[in-house]
XYZ file of C-alpha atoms in Angstrom:
772
model
C 88.785 4.861 92.662
C 89.935 2.160 95.069
C 87.989 -0.974 95.996
C 86.940 -0.474 99.612
C 86.377 -4.127 100.511
C 89.742 -5.203 99.109
C 91.380 -2.309 100.891
C 89.956 -3.363 104.241
C 90.889 -7.027 103.811
C 94.482 -6.193 102.891
C 95.078 -3.743 105.701
C 93.622 -6.028 108.342
C 96.387 -8.512 107.532
C 99.183 -6.053 108.284
C 100.810 -5.720 111.716
C 103.257 -3.262 113.132
C 104.859 -3.565 116.552
C 106.257 -0.710 118.517
C 108.326 -0.336 121.649
C 107.889 2.711 123.826
C 110.445 4.339 126.063
C 110.270 6.322 129.260
C 110.471 10.043 128.666
C 112.281 12.247 131.138
C 110.420 15.514 131.157
C 109.317 17.027 134.438
C 109.857 17.143 138.159
C 107.794 14.552 140.078
C 104.760 15.858 141.908
C 103.408 14.622 145.187
C 100.595 12.179 144.555
C 100.985 12.310 140.790
C 100.225 9.007 139.083
C 99.016 9.412 135.533
C 101.968 11.408 134.266
C 104.687 10.555 136.748
C 108.073 10.835 135.081
C 111.531 9.742 136.132
C 113.979 12.397 137.320
C 116.170 13.094 134.305
C 119.815 12.214 134.227
C 121.823 15.278 133.296
C 123.380 14.891 129.849
C 127.116 15.314 129.642
C 126.663 18.036 127.038
C 124.943 21.356 127.708
C 122.535 21.621 124.806
C 120.811 24.658 126.270
C 123.663 26.939 125.217
C 122.407 26.528 121.632
C 118.927 27.840 122.465
C 118.117 31.460 121.697
C 114.587 32.227 122.947
C 114.629 35.540 121.049
C 114.452 33.721 117.694
C 111.015 34.451 116.265
C 109.903 37.266 118.567
C 109.623 39.743 115.693
C 107.550 39.816 112.496
C 104.778 37.608 113.800
C 106.640 34.637 115.271
C 105.191 35.545 118.702
C 107.548 33.212 120.558
C 107.615 33.277 124.358
C 110.336 35.224 126.167
C 110.908 34.381 129.818
C 111.336 31.238 131.908
C 109.481 27.938 131.641
C 110.216 24.248 131.985
C 109.097 21.748 129.313
C 105.294 21.849 129.098
C 105.236 23.932 132.294
C 102.025 25.548 133.525
C 103.897 28.717 134.466
C 105.611 30.759 131.777
C 106.866 33.830 133.610
C 108.066 36.660 131.427
C 107.767 40.349 130.609
C 104.579 41.959 129.381
C 105.319 45.019 127.283
C 104.033 47.830 125.179
C 105.785 49.702 122.379
C 107.026 53.248 122.885
C 103.896 54.529 121.149
C 101.675 52.659 123.598
C 100.645 49.586 121.607
C 100.331 46.616 123.960
C 101.944 43.379 122.800
C 99.422 40.621 122.167
C 101.735 37.813 123.273
C 103.743 39.605 125.950
C 107.083 40.604 124.474
C 108.213 43.445 122.242
C 111.730 44.074 120.959
C 111.188 47.787 121.448
C 109.234 49.522 124.154
C 108.731 49.340 127.887
C 108.195 46.581 130.418
C 104.919 46.757 132.356
C 105.806 43.881 134.660
C 106.247 40.134 134.672
C 103.188 37.910 134.368
C 102.972 34.171 134.877
C 100.842 32.706 132.097
C 101.723 33.042 128.412
C 101.316 31.313 125.098
C 104.155 30.743 122.652
C 103.891 31.318 118.930
C 100.426 32.805 119.293
C 98.595 35.583 121.073
C 95.199 36.409 122.486
C 95.249 34.833 125.957
C 96.647 35.147 129.488
C 99.212 37.660 130.805
C 97.866 37.096 134.331
C 99.217 38.049 137.772
C 101.629 40.855 136.899
C 104.516 41.466 139.308
C 106.745 44.539 138.995
C 109.491 46.142 141.106
C 109.285 49.935 141.454
C 111.329 52.687 143.079
C 110.137 56.179 143.912
C 106.595 57.341 144.472
C 104.144 54.610 143.529
C 101.423 55.238 140.963
C 99.779 51.871 140.135
C 98.455 53.263 136.848
C 101.938 54.222 135.629
C 104.259 51.292 136.171
C 106.378 50.951 133.071
C 110.051 51.165 132.281
C 112.561 50.812 129.479
C 115.133 48.077 129.979
C 118.739 47.337 129.165
C 121.108 44.425 129.635
C 118.398 42.004 128.609
C 119.193 38.305 128.391
C 117.103 35.172 128.021
C 118.467 31.673 128.438
C 116.669 28.413 128.996
C 114.947 28.755 132.370
C 116.273 32.281 133.021
C 115.399 35.858 132.052
C 117.087 39.070 133.225
C 116.983 42.775 132.437
C 117.838 46.028 134.159
C 114.782 48.272 134.489
C 116.294 51.659 133.774
C 113.531 53.856 135.170
C 113.804 52.149 138.545
C 117.472 51.030 138.417
C 116.387 47.535 139.437
C 117.853 44.352 138.034
C 115.075 41.796 137.486
C 115.774 38.073 137.192
C 113.290 35.250 136.637
C 113.330 31.484 136.774
C 110.581 28.917 137.316
C 109.364 25.432 138.132
C 106.216 23.820 136.748
C 103.726 25.958 138.673
C 105.900 28.583 140.359
C 107.565 31.748 139.112
C 110.704 32.745 141.053
C 111.654 36.461 140.977
C 114.925 37.991 142.140
C 115.174 41.796 142.247
C 118.325 43.767 143.014
C 117.346 47.245 144.227
C 119.308 50.484 144.513
C 119.463 52.469 147.720
C 115.996 53.974 147.998
C 113.588 55.205 150.643
C 110.722 54.096 148.413
C 111.128 50.612 146.945
C 108.148 48.442 146.105
C 107.211 45.025 144.792
C 103.786 45.326 143.243
C 101.272 42.743 142.119
C 98.567 43.719 139.636
C 95.876 41.052 139.503
C 93.577 42.831 137.031
C 96.149 42.966 134.249
C 96.005 40.677 131.215
C 96.989 40.690 127.565
C 94.487 41.934 125.016
C 91.884 43.328 127.397
C 89.059 45.035 125.548
C 85.586 44.728 124.124
C 86.452 43.198 120.770
C 85.378 39.822 119.463
C 88.672 38.126 120.411
C 89.588 40.273 123.425
C 89.951 39.116 126.987
C 87.640 40.489 129.680
C 88.547 41.066 133.318
C 85.617 39.876 135.437
C 86.819 40.644 138.956
C 89.373 39.682 141.599
C 90.244 39.374 145.259
C 93.520 40.046 147.052
C 94.371 39.265 150.658
C 97.555 40.062 152.581
C 97.826 37.553 155.449
C 101.207 38.992 156.492
C 103.794 41.608 155.564
C 105.424 39.217 153.087
C 102.488 37.291 151.582
C 99.538 37.884 149.256
C 96.964 35.526 147.832
C 93.680 35.533 146.005
C 92.006 34.925 142.682
C 91.546 36.794 139.408
C 88.757 35.994 136.951
C 88.864 36.411 133.176
C 87.079 35.245 130.056
C 87.397 35.434 126.292
C 90.538 35.783 124.240
C 91.199 34.252 120.844
C 89.413 31.013 121.713
C 86.428 33.021 122.992
C 86.422 30.787 126.034
C 84.341 30.993 129.151
C 85.478 32.167 132.557
C 88.808 30.981 133.870
C 90.051 31.638 137.398
C 93.720 32.149 138.189
C 94.523 31.570 141.853
C 97.819 32.916 143.134
C 100.038 32.976 146.192
C 103.083 35.255 146.496
C 105.639 35.066 149.276
C 108.688 37.305 149.757
C 111.941 36.481 151.529
C 111.992 39.965 153.112
C 109.209 41.405 155.291
C 107.849 44.675 153.989
C 108.051 47.852 156.057
C 104.460 48.597 155.052
C 101.852 47.108 152.715
C 99.085 48.648 150.649
C 96.303 47.531 148.356
C 94.604 49.471 145.607
C 91.215 49.406 143.941
C 90.704 51.772 141.072
C 93.343 54.489 141.539
C 93.145 54.557 145.353
C 95.959 53.190 147.539
C 94.992 52.247 151.109
C 96.440 50.350 154.061
C 93.667 47.749 153.775
C 94.893 44.151 153.721
C 91.866 42.812 151.866
C 90.258 44.017 148.657
C 87.808 42.800 146.062
C 86.450 44.310 142.844
C 84.142 43.460 140.004
C 84.677 43.784 136.302
C 86.961 46.418 134.774
C 88.217 47.867 138.072
C 91.981 47.854 138.737
C 93.147 45.965 141.819
C 96.512 45.095 143.293
C 98.914 45.331 146.191
C 102.317 46.747 147.049
C 104.978 45.609 149.477
C 107.000 48.672 150.455
C 110.648 48.725 151.551
C 113.559 50.963 152.381
C 116.416 49.356 150.476
C 120.163 49.651 150.582
C 122.381 49.584 147.495
C 122.298 46.188 145.747
C 119.807 44.757 148.220
C 118.227 41.595 146.847
C 114.568 40.822 147.501
C 113.123 37.569 146.194
C 109.543 36.525 145.511
C 107.961 33.177 144.718
C 104.594 33.191 142.953
C 102.562 29.992 142.899
C 99.786 29.637 140.331
C 96.836 27.274 140.466
C 93.518 26.806 138.715
C 92.068 25.048 141.786
C 92.492 27.352 144.790
C 94.788 29.815 146.512
C 95.532 27.079 149.031
C 96.825 24.867 146.237
C 98.816 27.782 144.797
C 100.571 28.024 148.177
C 101.107 24.269 148.256
C 102.656 24.459 144.783
C 105.254 26.870 146.153
C 105.924 24.709 149.193
C 106.248 21.515 147.143
C 108.149 22.744 144.092
C 110.339 25.570 145.448
C 110.637 25.058 149.218
C 113.950 26.946 149.608
C 115.150 30.420 148.669
C 117.724 29.077 146.252
C 117.335 30.853 142.918
C 120.396 29.217 141.274
C 119.123 25.741 142.205
C 115.734 26.350 140.599
C 117.441 27.668 137.476
C 119.751 24.642 137.421
C 116.790 22.283 137.749
C 115.053 23.955 134.805
C 118.249 23.702 132.759
C 118.543 20.012 133.610
C 114.990 19.335 132.476
C 115.590 21.136 129.195
C 118.881 19.344 128.588
C 117.097 16.010 128.923
C 114.714 17.076 126.156
C 117.219 18.769 123.882
C 119.523 15.740 124.043
C 116.993 13.898 121.888
C 118.443 15.726 118.890
C 122.099 15.344 117.975
C 123.791 17.240 115.172
C 127.219 16.598 113.714
C 128.740 18.927 111.154
C 126.024 21.563 111.589
C 126.894 25.241 111.430
C 126.504 27.398 114.527
C 123.452 29.000 112.920
C 121.846 25.632 112.255
C 122.475 24.515 115.815
C 120.871 27.664 117.187
C 117.868 27.327 114.906
C 117.241 23.647 115.529
C 117.784 23.495 119.275
C 115.655 26.615 119.654
C 113.022 24.855 117.547
C 113.160 21.865 119.921
C 112.693 24.295 122.805
C 109.727 25.957 121.139
C 107.777 22.777 120.458
C 107.951 21.788 124.146
C 106.522 25.003 125.567
C 102.940 23.995 124.681
C 100.535 22.416 125.339
C 100.857 22.837 129.100
C 100.781 19.994 131.588
C 98.022 20.885 134.036
C 97.675 17.467 135.603
C 96.393 18.090 139.119
C 95.159 21.562 138.100
C 91.865 20.753 136.382
C 89.114 22.876 137.945
C 86.252 21.203 136.072
C 86.469 17.489 136.836
C 88.486 14.976 138.807
C 90.250 12.265 136.861
C 93.196 9.919 137.116
C 94.043 10.743 133.496
C 96.656 13.299 132.467
C 95.307 16.780 131.859
C 96.803 19.171 129.301
C 95.526 22.573 128.258
C 96.611 25.193 125.727
C 96.197 23.138 122.598
C 96.694 26.264 120.533
C 95.901 24.778 118.090
C 95.798 21.153 116.942
C 94.938 22.563 113.503
C 98.513 23.863 113.548
C 100.371 21.117 115.404
C 98.872 17.887 114.035
C 100.885 18.101 110.820
C 104.415 18.125 112.281
C 104.612 18.622 116.064
C 102.569 15.548 116.972
C 104.504 13.230 114.611
C 107.804 14.553 115.993
C 106.764 13.934 119.595
C 105.562 10.451 118.652
C 109.146 9.775 117.553
C 111.164 11.404 120.311
C 108.731 11.639 123.271
C 106.193 8.834 122.877
C 105.237 8.833 126.573
C 104.498 12.543 126.443
C 102.501 12.204 123.218
C 100.593 9.293 124.746
C 99.645 11.414 127.756
C 98.511 14.288 125.554
C 96.246 11.963 123.583
C 94.902 10.496 126.806
C 94.087 14.027 127.920
C 92.249 14.704 124.646
C 90.190 11.566 125.156
C 89.414 12.555 128.749
C 88.331 16.015 127.599
C 85.922 14.231 125.232
C 84.563 12.161 128.130
C 83.695 15.301 130.087
C 82.894 17.920 127.440
C 81.567 15.800 124.569
C 84.337 16.625 122.071
C 88.043 16.271 121.616
C 89.095 19.879 121.063
C 90.709 21.242 117.943
C 91.860 24.064 120.199
C 91.611 24.636 123.924
C 92.826 27.314 126.313
C 91.798 28.637 129.695
C 90.293 25.209 130.441
C 87.708 25.600 127.706
C 87.408 24.247 124.171
C 87.601 26.595 121.199
C 88.064 27.483 118.467
C 87.809 25.040 115.589
C 89.467 26.513 112.521
C 89.056 23.626 110.091
C 88.497 19.932 110.596
C 88.353 17.771 113.696
C 92.087 17.302 113.563
C 92.456 15.421 116.816
C 91.216 12.554 114.609
C 94.492 12.720 112.698
C 96.508 12.859 115.931
C 94.850 9.674 117.162
C 95.321 7.939 113.813
C 98.980 8.954 113.721
C 99.503 7.324 117.106
C 97.539 4.247 116.065
C 99.359 3.490 112.838
C 102.686 3.972 114.613
C 101.743 1.578 117.406
C 101.707 4.006 120.321
C 100.618 2.044 123.389
C 98.801 3.013 126.572
C 95.859 4.740 124.868
C 92.180 3.829 125.167
C 91.629 3.574 121.420
C 88.051 2.332 121.781
C 87.032 5.541 123.527
C 89.210 7.549 121.148
C 87.345 5.958 118.255
C 84.002 6.827 119.881
C 85.204 10.441 120.111
C 86.190 10.410 116.431
C 82.801 9.052 115.392
C 81.119 11.675 117.565
C 83.028 14.348 115.645
C 81.913 12.824 112.360
C 78.250 12.295 113.194
C 76.995 14.763 115.830
C 76.586 18.434 114.832
C 77.882 20.722 117.597
C 75.829 23.463 119.204
C 78.614 25.933 118.455
C 80.700 24.846 115.441
C 83.374 27.457 116.100
C 83.895 26.045 119.568
C 84.204 22.332 118.791
C 83.132 19.580 116.424
C 82.380 19.958 112.709
C 80.355 22.813 111.289
C 78.262 22.131 108.192
C 78.120 18.468 109.138
C 74.576 17.795 107.931
C 75.363 18.861 104.371
C 78.741 17.139 104.458
C 77.297 13.784 105.490
C 74.229 14.003 103.242
C 75.663 15.672 100.131
C 79.328 14.811 100.474
C 80.492 18.420 100.862
C 79.893 21.555 102.900
C 77.917 24.214 101.035
C 78.018 28.001 101.239
C 75.282 27.741 103.842
C 78.195 27.351 106.257
C 81.440 29.274 106.544
C 84.801 27.852 105.464
C 83.031 25.244 103.351
C 86.016 24.605 101.072
C 88.726 24.128 103.663
C 86.318 22.213 105.894
C 85.423 19.782 103.111
C 89.097 19.163 102.345
C 89.980 18.654 105.993
C 86.909 16.563 106.859
C 87.821 14.218 104.009
C 91.212 13.586 105.539
C 89.738 13.360 109.045
C 87.405 10.644 107.766
C 90.377 8.826 106.281
C 91.949 8.970 109.758
C 88.791 7.489 111.290
C 88.836 4.678 108.729
C 92.448 3.930 109.675
C 91.573 3.419 113.330
C 88.338 1.595 112.492
C 90.023 -1.032 110.353
C 92.794 -1.425 112.895
C 90.201 -2.102 115.596
C 88.430 -4.596 113.336
C 85.383 -2.364 112.804
C 84.968 -3.188 109.126
C 81.585 -1.524 108.601
C 82.802 1.810 110.001
C 86.094 1.496 108.138
C 84.255 1.131 104.832
C 81.945 4.075 105.611
C 84.660 6.545 106.525
C 87.040 5.390 103.803
C 84.271 6.161 101.302
C 83.970 9.678 102.702
C 87.705 10.231 102.338
C 87.088 11.233 98.717
C 84.471 13.860 99.481
C 86.940 16.545 98.495
C 86.212 15.530 94.889
C 82.665 16.872 95.154
C 83.976 20.437 95.266
C 86.422 19.846 92.414
C 85.446 21.685 89.271
C 87.401 19.969 86.507
C 86.695 22.826 84.096
C 87.672 25.701 86.361
C 90.767 27.265 84.804
C 93.074 29.683 86.599
C 96.359 30.970 85.178
C 96.459 28.168 82.647
C 95.708 25.261 85.010
C 92.457 23.292 85.018
C 90.761 21.778 88.011
C 90.282 23.547 91.358
C 88.035 23.436 94.400
C 85.018 25.656 93.915
C 82.126 26.663 96.198
C 78.708 25.092 95.856
C 75.475 26.821 96.751
C 73.048 25.125 99.160
C 71.106 23.745 96.158
C 74.265 22.098 94.819
C 74.898 24.480 91.929
C 78.307 25.995 91.405
C 78.912 29.390 92.982
C 81.427 31.829 91.479
C 85.057 30.742 91.963
C 86.681 31.893 95.181
C 89.938 33.679 94.349
C 90.762 35.472 97.618
C 94.411 34.954 98.511
C 93.950 34.213 102.218
C 90.487 33.887 103.645
C 89.385 33.826 107.247
C 86.396 32.716 109.336
C 83.441 33.567 107.052
C 85.201 32.677 103.791
C 85.333 29.604 101.535
C 88.923 28.803 102.524
C 90.401 29.425 105.953
C 93.895 30.951 105.910
C 94.606 29.587 102.446
C 93.500 29.734 98.827
C 92.748 27.589 95.783
C 96.430 26.818 95.231
C 96.747 25.384 98.715
C 93.492 23.578 99.461
C 92.851 22.261 95.949
C 95.875 19.973 96.305
C 95.301 18.894 99.905
C 94.451 15.197 99.785
C 97.283 13.294 101.495
C 95.063 10.215 101.645
C 94.996 9.882 97.860
C 97.506 12.043 96.058
C 97.473 9.607 93.126
C 93.786 10.335 92.524
C 94.273 14.078 92.953
C 97.203 14.104 90.507
C 95.051 12.301 87.942
C 92.319 14.918 88.426
C 94.899 17.675 87.933
C 96.019 16.265 84.572
C 98.691 13.714 85.447
C 102.225 13.794 86.821
C 103.713 16.402 84.513
C 100.812 18.807 84.778
C 100.885 18.420 88.546
C 104.635 19.153 88.597
C 103.991 22.205 86.410
C 101.266 23.344 88.806
C 103.594 23.012 91.780
C 106.329 24.896 89.924
C 103.865 27.676 89.151
C 102.664 27.745 92.770
C 106.173 28.470 94.010
C 107.343 30.699 91.168
C 104.251 32.914 91.319
C 104.289 33.122 95.122
C 101.033 31.251 95.591
C 102.754 29.203 98.286
C 102.475 30.643 101.794
C 105.432 29.596 103.927
C 104.015 31.530 106.882
C 101.098 29.229 107.626
C 100.355 25.568 108.261
C 97.916 24.604 105.457
C 100.814 24.504 102.998
C 103.235 22.511 105.156
C 103.041 19.427 102.924
C 103.189 21.192 99.560
C 107.015 21.325 99.136
C 107.272 17.514 99.350
C 104.286 16.758 97.083
C 106.684 16.518 94.139
C 107.596 13.070 95.493
C 104.138 11.798 94.567
C 104.734 12.832 90.951
C 108.163 11.216 90.719
C 110.231 14.395 91.121
C 112.024 14.266 94.497
C 114.700 16.495 92.959
C 112.136 19.309 92.789
C 111.272 18.684 96.427
C 114.961 19.109 97.214
C 115.112 22.431 95.385
C 112.105 23.915 97.145
C 112.972 22.694 100.645
C 116.525 24.002 100.263
C 115.213 27.366 99.042
C 112.704 27.727 101.878
C 115.268 26.916 104.554
C 117.689 29.399 103.062
C 115.169 32.182 102.544
C 112.549 31.949 105.273
C 114.341 30.753 108.427
C 117.199 32.446 110.266
C 118.783 32.563 113.701
C 117.656 36.077 114.580
C 114.626 37.790 116.055
C 112.795 37.672 112.710
C 113.914 34.103 112.096
C 110.480 32.444 111.893
C 108.355 33.459 108.875
C 104.993 33.379 110.660
C 103.297 32.484 113.927
C 105.236 29.635 115.488
C 101.859 28.316 116.692
C 102.922 26.218 119.678
C 106.006 25.048 117.818
C 104.286 23.976 114.604
C 106.585 26.067 112.438
C 109.572 24.952 114.510
C 108.780 21.265 114.020
C 108.466 21.839 110.248
C 111.943 23.353 110.419
C 113.381 20.341 112.247
C 111.977 17.766 109.840
C 112.974 19.814 106.813
C 116.558 20.192 108.008
C 116.784 16.476 108.698
C 115.572 15.730 105.173
C 112.479 13.723 106.074
C 108.856 14.775 106.458
C 105.897 12.966 108.088
C 102.557 12.464 106.411
C 100.552 12.996 109.584
C 97.993 10.263 110.207
C 99.926 7.741 108.124
C 102.981 5.615 108.854
C 104.833 7.252 105.970
C 107.784 9.646 105.871
C 108.831 11.425 102.692
C 112.484 12.115 101.900
C 113.411 15.643 100.824
C 116.996 16.863 101.225
C 119.052 16.956 104.417
C 120.882 20.109 105.479
C 122.928 18.445 108.237
C 125.735 15.986 107.383
C 124.936 13.690 110.296
C 121.915 14.014 112.574
C 120.010 11.714 114.872
C 116.781 11.637 116.849
C 116.573 9.621 120.051
C 113.700 7.145 119.961
C 114.197 6.009 123.556
C 115.660 2.851 125.107
C 118.967 3.602 123.423
C 117.413 3.521 119.966
C 117.902 6.314 117.505
C 117.123 7.326 113.964
C 120.352 8.470 112.350
C 120.335 10.339 109.031
C 123.673 10.605 107.258
C 124.105 12.776 104.181
C 127.232 11.602 102.351
C 128.930 14.231 100.138
C 126.774 17.053 101.518
C 128.504 20.363 100.879
C 128.108 23.569 102.918
C 126.810 25.537 99.919
C 123.920 23.173 99.288
C 124.961 22.275 95.748
C 124.906 18.560 96.519
C 121.260 18.646 97.503
C 120.007 15.780 95.292
C 119.818 12.200 96.527
C 121.706 9.839 94.230
C 121.041 6.667 96.210
C 119.804 5.641 99.634
C 120.087 2.781 102.072
C 118.026 2.127 105.189
C 119.704 -0.128 107.721
C 122.142 -1.172 105.028
C 119.484 -2.252 102.541
C 118.930 -0.370 99.314
C 116.046 2.112 99.504
C 114.934 2.993 95.960
C 111.854 4.971 97.067
C 111.600 8.584 98.197
C 109.670 7.441 101.255
C 109.711 4.820 103.991
C 107.415 3.510 106.704
C 107.515 3.984 110.458
C 107.929 0.236 110.958
C 111.295 0.473 109.226
C 112.709 2.908 111.795
C 110.822 2.278 115.049
C 113.486 -0.017 116.493
C 116.295 2.308 115.476
C 117.656 2.875 112.001
C 120.316 4.532 109.898
C 119.230 6.301 106.732
C 122.254 6.874 104.495
C 121.692 9.323 101.668
C 124.392 9.722 99.039
C 124.118 13.249 97.709
C 125.143 14.797 94.382
C 125.009 18.093 92.522
C 122.548 16.981 89.813
C 119.191 15.189 89.867
C 119.327 11.407 89.521
C 116.883 8.628 88.758
C 116.556 7.790 92.448
C 113.065 7.871 93.939
C 111.195 8.367 90.674
C 109.731 4.928 90.015
C 107.518 4.142 93.020
C 105.652 7.129 94.505
C 104.454 7.241 98.114
C 101.277 5.274 98.848
C 97.814 6.559 97.975
C 94.348 5.097 98.503
C 93.953 4.578 94.763
C 96.919 2.207 94.663
C 95.890 -1.373 94.052
C 98.118 -2.590 96.874
C 97.436 0.283 99.273
C 98.030 -0.594 102.921
C 96.437 2.241 104.753
C 96.224 1.228 108.393
C 98.300 -0.865 110.712
C 96.288 -3.840 111.929
C 97.681 -3.500 115.414
C 94.521 -4.289 117.350
C 95.772 -7.466 118.938
C 99.008 -6.306 120.513
C 97.629 -2.900 121.453
C 94.506 -4.239 123.130
C 96.061 -7.221 124.871
């Protein structure tokens, strides 16, 4: 065990300085202050041509198909069902029929939104039977198109931050319609995680306008009511208009319904061949008046190509932060698509918060921090520090008004918490890397609140099982997910200790550093599975051992959440040295990792195991890390529709892919990066202000034989370790890795830092320059 007092004294002497850059991300909004961004300068190179939004749509990737700008509120795209009638949970389906185009979606997940569904129709209108196969489908950055074969209409979509822009090319028809279904949503039903339609209004103030509100609740986060206000305007007056409630179409211009009753409107036309009719749909969470203002401010003209070009420009500014030299076409498609995916969520809803007024940024759709804290947040801290700062400020402001920083949030409501209070790690990651512009004192108060105040609903927010955890040092079987919670709470408490000692709060730093080893209290040193001793094991409420938990992948009521003993028993990034000792020493730990991969105990499809491939570095075997990372990239990721092995989860899987291809990996919540094996000969990340992190892999061959680092230099100085600190790259750096076809002695002598190290420096004592 480490000496807490000595640890605190040593870390308080350490200082890291950081320089932040302006991030060019979104169109300026009238009156916007907290998150105002500069208009981006168009890069000379069109990076968007490398993005394929269809990567990951199949086999559970659940990636968004349609048009959105970076972090945009509106994500307009098709909602579909398969040919046998199964509705897609996230919107898209590679086979089946299009039901229409809705304006709110997730990416990499499902169980929410699909609101305000617009669809073009020809022929006799039946609102209960609007669906069509499609052909000629294409999706580029900021643009979606398909021909709807049942109606012979070409549909095209683009968007701004809060507006969906539709362009429909009709055939000659006596009965052409543009319909809007305001009762539709994804996953409607009566199940535990289903959405519920609560009611809606629709008003037609003219023959080319509609506005109103639709009300929903539930979904995966089991959130409360959220109201979607909308305003639609057409560039062509309709010959006639209709509304419907239930199955009845009438000439009424106003309609309202309660729960579970269909409602919508139709604009009816007589069209000539190839007649184009355009529609702009503004979305707001404040009012229909604001939805209209969003259209007027963001898309004042009827210029579809200009809106598409603006979206492309915004995306190019983001994608330009990654540069690849010597990459294959497949690698370029995978990695630039991954960059695209990580910037679809969370959504910037600054100016669209219905629950409180604040000068702080407001982001929603943290879906979920349990997924994104490990890789997405550290990547944004590197390449988009202003954006990451604003997200953290929004988390802190959510704490001010709801009582908790969320572990997940959607539909303007917190929920659900899958594991620990992982916003703690996000804050600590920013702190140790010197991210400025954050109220760390209030952030620390929010972290302590997580650690000390039991929530009324532990699935919604906060820490469940907190009383036992704080009193006994572990969560018992009296509460669900007691194993994974104990492991994650231990690391969350380490994160709190990091911020505490950086702020000079020595008493709190000592307290939470002592709790960082609570994972040991569920470690049964005698539990033997498949020849290996020492695993996490459940404890009964009286402290006695319960039977071992051997389920492969548990869920909400189980001991481990979405993982097993092979995953959570080795999750202790704060003190891998101690954990390796408990597991029998370096060689036994290496053997355990080998067995984990060889016997398929490792789950590449989910986030709890993200760190496992690089854990070999802690046992002096970076060559084994290289083997596993190379294998996973080759086997699990591709540039096709099934190219992501599991839920992309707001870009979490995509950010793992980026780091792993670059050959470095962050230890979230610490200022440490581990070196694995690069797959790109020469790659760089923009750090802002002209600074960049360049990673050069000398002698890298296209077959991946030369995957082992022989030697390394960082900024020209020899780097004998398989890791480095953020301070070494924050002002720009070049990491030169000389590769070879056989393992070498490089990186074996000094493992990455752990709390048990005598000279451990766990937090950056940055209080002075951050608080000045």
